[in-house]
Coordinates of N, CA and C and ligand atoms in Angstrom, one line a residue:
X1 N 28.6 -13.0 -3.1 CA 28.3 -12.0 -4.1 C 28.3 -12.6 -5.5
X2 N 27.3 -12.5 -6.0 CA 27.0 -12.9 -7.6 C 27.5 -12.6 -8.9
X3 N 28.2 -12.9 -9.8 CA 29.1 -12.2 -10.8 C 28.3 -11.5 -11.2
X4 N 27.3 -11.4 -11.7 CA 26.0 -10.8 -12.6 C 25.5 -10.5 -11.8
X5 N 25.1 -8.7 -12.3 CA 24.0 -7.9 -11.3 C 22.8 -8.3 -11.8
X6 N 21.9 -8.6 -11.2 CA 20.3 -8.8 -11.3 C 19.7 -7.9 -12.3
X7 N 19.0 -8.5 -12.6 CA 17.9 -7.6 -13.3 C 17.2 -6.5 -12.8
X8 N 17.4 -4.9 -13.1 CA 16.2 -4.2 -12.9 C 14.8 -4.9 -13.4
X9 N 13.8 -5.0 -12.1 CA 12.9 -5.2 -12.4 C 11.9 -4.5 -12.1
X10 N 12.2 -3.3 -11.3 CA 11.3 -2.3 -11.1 C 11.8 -1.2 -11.1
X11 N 11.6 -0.5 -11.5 CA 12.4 1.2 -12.0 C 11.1 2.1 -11.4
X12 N 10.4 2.0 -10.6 CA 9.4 3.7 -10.4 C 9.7 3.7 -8.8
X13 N 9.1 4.6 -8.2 CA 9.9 5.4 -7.3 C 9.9 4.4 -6.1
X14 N 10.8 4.9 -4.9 CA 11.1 3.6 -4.2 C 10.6 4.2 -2.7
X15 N 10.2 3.9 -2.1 CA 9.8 4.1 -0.7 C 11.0 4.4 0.0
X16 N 10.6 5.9 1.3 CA 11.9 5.9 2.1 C 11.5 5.2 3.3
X17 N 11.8 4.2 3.5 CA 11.9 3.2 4.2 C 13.1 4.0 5.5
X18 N 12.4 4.0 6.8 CA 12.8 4.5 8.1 C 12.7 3.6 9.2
X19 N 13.5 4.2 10.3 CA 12.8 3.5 11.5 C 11.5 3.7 11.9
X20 N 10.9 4.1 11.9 CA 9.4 4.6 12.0 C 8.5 3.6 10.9
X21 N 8.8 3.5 10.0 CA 7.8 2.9 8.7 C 8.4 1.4 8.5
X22 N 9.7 0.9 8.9 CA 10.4 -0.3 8.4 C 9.4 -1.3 8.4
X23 N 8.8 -1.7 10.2 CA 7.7 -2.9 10.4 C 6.6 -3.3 9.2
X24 N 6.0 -1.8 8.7 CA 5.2 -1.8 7.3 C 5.7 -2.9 6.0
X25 N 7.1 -2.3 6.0 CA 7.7 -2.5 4.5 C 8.3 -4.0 4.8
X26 N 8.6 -4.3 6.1 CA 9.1 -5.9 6.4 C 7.6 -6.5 6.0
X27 N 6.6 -6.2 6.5 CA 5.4 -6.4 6.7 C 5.1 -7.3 5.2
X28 N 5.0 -6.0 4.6 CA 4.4 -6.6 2.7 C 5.3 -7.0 2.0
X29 N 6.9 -7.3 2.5 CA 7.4 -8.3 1.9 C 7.1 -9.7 2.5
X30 N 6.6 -9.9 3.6 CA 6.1 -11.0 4.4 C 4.6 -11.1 3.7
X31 N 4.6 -10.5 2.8 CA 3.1 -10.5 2.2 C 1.9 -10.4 3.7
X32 N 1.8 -9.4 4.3 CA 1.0 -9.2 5.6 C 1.1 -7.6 5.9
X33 N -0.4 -7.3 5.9 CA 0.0 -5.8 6.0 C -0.3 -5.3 7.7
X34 N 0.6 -4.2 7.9 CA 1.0 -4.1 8.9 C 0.6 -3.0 8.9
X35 N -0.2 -2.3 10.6 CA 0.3 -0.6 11.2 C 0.2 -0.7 12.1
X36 N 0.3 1.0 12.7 CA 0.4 0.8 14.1 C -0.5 0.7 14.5
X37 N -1.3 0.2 15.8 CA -2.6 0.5 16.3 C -2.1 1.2 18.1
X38 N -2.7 1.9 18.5 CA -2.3 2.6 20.0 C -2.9 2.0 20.7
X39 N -2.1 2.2 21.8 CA -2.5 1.3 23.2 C -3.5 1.8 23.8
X40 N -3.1 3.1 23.9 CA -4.3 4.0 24.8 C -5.8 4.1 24.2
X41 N -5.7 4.3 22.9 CA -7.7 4.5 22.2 C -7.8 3.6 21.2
X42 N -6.7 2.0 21.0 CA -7.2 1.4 19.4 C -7.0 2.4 18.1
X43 N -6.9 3.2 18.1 CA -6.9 3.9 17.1 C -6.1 3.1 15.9
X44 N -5.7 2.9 14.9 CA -5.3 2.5 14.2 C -4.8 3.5 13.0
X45 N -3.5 3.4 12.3 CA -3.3 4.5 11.4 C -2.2 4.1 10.6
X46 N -2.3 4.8 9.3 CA -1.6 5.3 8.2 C -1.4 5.8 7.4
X47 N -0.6 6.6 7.2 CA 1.0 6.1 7.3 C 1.8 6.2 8.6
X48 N 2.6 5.0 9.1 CA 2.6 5.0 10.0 C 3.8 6.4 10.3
X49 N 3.5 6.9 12.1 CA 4.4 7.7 12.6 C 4.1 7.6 14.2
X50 N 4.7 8.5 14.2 CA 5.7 8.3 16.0 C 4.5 8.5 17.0
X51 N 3.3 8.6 16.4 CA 2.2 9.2 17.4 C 1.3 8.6 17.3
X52 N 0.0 8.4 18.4 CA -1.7 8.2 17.9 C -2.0 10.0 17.6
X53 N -2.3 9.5 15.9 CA -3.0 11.1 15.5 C -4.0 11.1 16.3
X54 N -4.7 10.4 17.2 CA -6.1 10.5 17.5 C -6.3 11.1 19.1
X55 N -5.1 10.4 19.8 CA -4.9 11.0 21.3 C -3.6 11.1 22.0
X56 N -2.6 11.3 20.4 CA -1.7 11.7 20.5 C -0.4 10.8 21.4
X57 N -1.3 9.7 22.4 CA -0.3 8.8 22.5 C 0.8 8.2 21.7
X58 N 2.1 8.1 22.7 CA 3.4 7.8 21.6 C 3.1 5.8 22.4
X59 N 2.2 5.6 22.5 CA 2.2 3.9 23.3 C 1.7 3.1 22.0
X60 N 2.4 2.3 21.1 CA 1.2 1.5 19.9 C 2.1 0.5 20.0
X61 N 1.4 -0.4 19.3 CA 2.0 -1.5 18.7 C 1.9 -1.9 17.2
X62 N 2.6 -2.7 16.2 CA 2.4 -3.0 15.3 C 1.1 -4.1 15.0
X63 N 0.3 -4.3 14.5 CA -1.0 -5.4 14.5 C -1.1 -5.3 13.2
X64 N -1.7 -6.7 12.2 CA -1.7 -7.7 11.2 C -3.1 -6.8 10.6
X65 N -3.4 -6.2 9.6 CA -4.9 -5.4 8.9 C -5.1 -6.9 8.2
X66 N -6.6 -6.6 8.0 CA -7.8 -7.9 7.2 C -6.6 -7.8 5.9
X67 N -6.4 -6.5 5.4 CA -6.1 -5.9 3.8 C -7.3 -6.0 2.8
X68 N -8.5 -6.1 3.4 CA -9.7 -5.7 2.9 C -10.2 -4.6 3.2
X69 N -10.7 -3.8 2.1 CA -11.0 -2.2 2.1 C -12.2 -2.2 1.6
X70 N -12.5 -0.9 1.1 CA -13.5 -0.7 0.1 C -13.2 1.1 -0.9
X71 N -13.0 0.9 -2.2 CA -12.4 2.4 -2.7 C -13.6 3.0 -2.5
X72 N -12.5 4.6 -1.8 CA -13.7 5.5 -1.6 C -13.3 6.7 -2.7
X73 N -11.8 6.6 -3.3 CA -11.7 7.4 -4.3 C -11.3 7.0 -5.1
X74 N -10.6 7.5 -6.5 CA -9.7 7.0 -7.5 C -9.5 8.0 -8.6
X75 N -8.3 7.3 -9.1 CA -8.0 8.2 -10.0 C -7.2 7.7 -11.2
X76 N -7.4 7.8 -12.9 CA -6.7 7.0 -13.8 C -5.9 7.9 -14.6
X77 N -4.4 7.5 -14.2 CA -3.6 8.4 -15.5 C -3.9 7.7 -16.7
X78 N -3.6 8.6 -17.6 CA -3.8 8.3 -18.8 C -2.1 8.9 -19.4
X79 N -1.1 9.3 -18.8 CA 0.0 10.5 -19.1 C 1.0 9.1 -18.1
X80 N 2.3 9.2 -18.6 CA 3.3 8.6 -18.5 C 4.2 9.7 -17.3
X81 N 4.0 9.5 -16.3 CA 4.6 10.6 -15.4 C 6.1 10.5 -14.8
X82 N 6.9 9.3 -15.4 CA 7.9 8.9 -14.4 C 8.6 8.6 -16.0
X83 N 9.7 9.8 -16.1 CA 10.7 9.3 -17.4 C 10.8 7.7 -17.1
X84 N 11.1 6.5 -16.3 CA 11.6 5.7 -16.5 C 10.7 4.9 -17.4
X85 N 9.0 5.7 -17.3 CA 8.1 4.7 -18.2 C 8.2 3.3 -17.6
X86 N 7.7 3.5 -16.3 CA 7.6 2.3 -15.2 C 6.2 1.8 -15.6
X87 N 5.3 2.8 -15.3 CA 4.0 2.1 -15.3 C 3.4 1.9 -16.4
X88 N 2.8 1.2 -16.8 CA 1.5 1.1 -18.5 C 0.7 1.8 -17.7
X89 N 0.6 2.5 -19.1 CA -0.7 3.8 -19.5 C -1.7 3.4 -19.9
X90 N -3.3 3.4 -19.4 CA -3.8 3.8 -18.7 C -3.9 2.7 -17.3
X91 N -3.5 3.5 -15.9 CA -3.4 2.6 -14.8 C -4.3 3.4 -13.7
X92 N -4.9 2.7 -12.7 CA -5.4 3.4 -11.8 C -4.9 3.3 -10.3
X93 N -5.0 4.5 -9.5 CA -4.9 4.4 -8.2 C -6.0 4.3 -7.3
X94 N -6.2 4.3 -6.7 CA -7.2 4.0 -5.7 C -6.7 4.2 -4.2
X95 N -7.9 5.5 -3.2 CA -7.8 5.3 -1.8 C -8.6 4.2 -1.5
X96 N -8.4 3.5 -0.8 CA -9.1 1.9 0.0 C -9.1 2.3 1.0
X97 N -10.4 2.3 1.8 CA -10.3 3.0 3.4 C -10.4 1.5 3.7
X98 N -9.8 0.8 4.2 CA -9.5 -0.2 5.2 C -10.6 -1.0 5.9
X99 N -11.0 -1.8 6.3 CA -11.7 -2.4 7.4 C -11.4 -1.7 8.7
X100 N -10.5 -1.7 8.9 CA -10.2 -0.7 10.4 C -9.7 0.3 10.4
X101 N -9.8 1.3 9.2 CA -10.1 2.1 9.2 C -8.7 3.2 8.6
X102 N -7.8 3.0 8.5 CA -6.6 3.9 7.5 C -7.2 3.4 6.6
X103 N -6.8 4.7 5.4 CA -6.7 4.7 4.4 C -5.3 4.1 3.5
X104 N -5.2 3.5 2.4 CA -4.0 3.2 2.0 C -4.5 3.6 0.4
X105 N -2.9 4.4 -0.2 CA -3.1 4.5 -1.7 C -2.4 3.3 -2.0
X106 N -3.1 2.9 -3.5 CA -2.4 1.7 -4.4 C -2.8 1.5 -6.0
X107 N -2.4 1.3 -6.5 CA -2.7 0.9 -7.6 C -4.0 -0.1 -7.5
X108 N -5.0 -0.3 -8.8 CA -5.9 -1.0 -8.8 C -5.7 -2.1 -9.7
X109 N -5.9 -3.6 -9.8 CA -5.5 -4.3 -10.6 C -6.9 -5.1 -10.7
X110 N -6.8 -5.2 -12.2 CA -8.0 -6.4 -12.5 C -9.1 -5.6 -12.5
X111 N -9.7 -4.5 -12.7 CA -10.6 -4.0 -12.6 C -10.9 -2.6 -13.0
X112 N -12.5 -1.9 -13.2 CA -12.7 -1.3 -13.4 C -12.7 0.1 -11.9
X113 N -12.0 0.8 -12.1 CA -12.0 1.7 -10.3 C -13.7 1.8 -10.6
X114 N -14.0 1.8 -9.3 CA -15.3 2.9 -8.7 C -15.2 2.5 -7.3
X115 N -16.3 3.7 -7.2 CA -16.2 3.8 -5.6 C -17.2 3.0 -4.8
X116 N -17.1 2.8 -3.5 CA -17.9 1.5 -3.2 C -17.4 -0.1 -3.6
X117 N -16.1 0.0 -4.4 CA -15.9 -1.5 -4.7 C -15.1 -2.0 -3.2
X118 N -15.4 -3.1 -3.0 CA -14.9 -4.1 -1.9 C -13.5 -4.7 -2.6
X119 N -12.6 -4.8 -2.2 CA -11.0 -4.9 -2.2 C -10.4 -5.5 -1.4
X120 N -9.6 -6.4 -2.3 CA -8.6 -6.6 -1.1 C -6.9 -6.7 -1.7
X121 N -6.4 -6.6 -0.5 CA -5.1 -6.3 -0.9 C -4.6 -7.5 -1.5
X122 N -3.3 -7.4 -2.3 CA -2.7 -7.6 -3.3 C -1.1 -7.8 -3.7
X123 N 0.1 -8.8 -3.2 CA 1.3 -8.0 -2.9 C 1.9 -8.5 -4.6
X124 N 2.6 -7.3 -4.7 CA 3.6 -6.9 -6.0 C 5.0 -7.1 -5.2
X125 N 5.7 -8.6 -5.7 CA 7.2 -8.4 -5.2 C 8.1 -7.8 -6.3
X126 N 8.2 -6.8 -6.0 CA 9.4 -6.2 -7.4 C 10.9 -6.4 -7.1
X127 N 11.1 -6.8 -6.1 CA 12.5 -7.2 -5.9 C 12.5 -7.9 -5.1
X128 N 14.0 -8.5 -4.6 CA 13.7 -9.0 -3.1 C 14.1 -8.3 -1.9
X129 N 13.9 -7.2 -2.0 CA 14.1 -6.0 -1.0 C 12.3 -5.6 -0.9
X130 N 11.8 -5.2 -2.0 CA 10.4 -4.2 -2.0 C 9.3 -5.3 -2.3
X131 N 8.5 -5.2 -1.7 CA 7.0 -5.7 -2.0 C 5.9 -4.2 -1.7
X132 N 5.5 -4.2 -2.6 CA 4.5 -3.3 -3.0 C 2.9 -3.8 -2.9
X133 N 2.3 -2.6 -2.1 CA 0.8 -3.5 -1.9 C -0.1 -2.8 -3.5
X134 N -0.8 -3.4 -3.5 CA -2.2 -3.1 -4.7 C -3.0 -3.9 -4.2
X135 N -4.4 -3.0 -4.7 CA -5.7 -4.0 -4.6 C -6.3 -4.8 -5.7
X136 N -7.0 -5.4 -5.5 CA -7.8 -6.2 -6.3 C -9.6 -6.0 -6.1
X137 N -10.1 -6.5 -6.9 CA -11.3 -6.5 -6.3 C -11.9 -7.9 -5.6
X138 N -12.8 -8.0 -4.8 CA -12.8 -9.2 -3.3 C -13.7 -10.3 -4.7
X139 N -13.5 -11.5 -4.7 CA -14.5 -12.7 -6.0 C -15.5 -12.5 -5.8
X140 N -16.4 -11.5 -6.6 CA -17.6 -12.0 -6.4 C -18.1 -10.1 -6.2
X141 N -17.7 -9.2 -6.2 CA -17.7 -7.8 -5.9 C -18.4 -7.3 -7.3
X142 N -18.0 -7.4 -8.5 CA -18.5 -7.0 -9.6 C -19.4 -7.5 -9.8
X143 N -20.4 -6.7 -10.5 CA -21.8 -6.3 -11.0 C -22.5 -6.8 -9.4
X144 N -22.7 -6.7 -8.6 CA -23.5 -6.7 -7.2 C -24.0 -5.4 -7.3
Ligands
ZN201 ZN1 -4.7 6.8 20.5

């Protein structure tokens, strides 16, 4: 145990991390994003949970995503929403529908949001417990 507590280095909200979602969150501190995919139809999903939403099989396994997407939505605060005043104002989020197909929300970095941009994922270690995913845009994606 260390005399000195560490530095807060990330103060905004923290993921509830379960048995159901752990493999994820081990995942993107391994910088590798993780879900489940189902045995029975491929299906692939998240956020992850105890089921295929698709045919309802409880048979999946965890498998390794590209973490290449493309935003199909987005959205930019411009308003400071978290007293801790965690994030700079103005930041954007972004849905990234995936290569195989979940969707994942994240922050957008390096870029201007729109939809149709090609992305790829991006890890934010804010501790050494949490790694946080964000996208980026893929070299070579802007002005095409
Ligand atoms: Zn299924």
């Amino acid at each position: 145990m260390s005399a000195e507590p560490e530095p807060i280095a990330y103060r905004g909200p923290l993921p509830a991390v379960t048995a159901l979602n752990r493999p994820h969150w081990d995942g993107l501190r391994e910088h590798r994003l993780l879900a489940p995919r189902c045995d029975g139809c491929g299906h692939v999903w998240l956020p992850p949970g105890p089921w295929c939403p698709s045919c309802w099989s409880r048979a999946y396994r965890w498998v390794e995503l590209s973490g290449r997407g493309t935003v199909t939505a987005w959205v930019r605060f411009h308003r400071q929403y978290f007293r801790s005043g965690v994030f700079e104002v103005p930041y954007a989020v972004a849905e990234v529908t995936l290569e195989e197909g979940p969707r994942l929300y994240a922050q957008l970095e390096d870029t201007e949001p729109a939809a149709g941009l090609a992305v790829e994922i991006s890890y934010q270690d804010v501790s050494g417990d949490l790694t946080l995913a964000r996208f980026r845009p893929v070299p070579g994606a802007i002005g095409r």
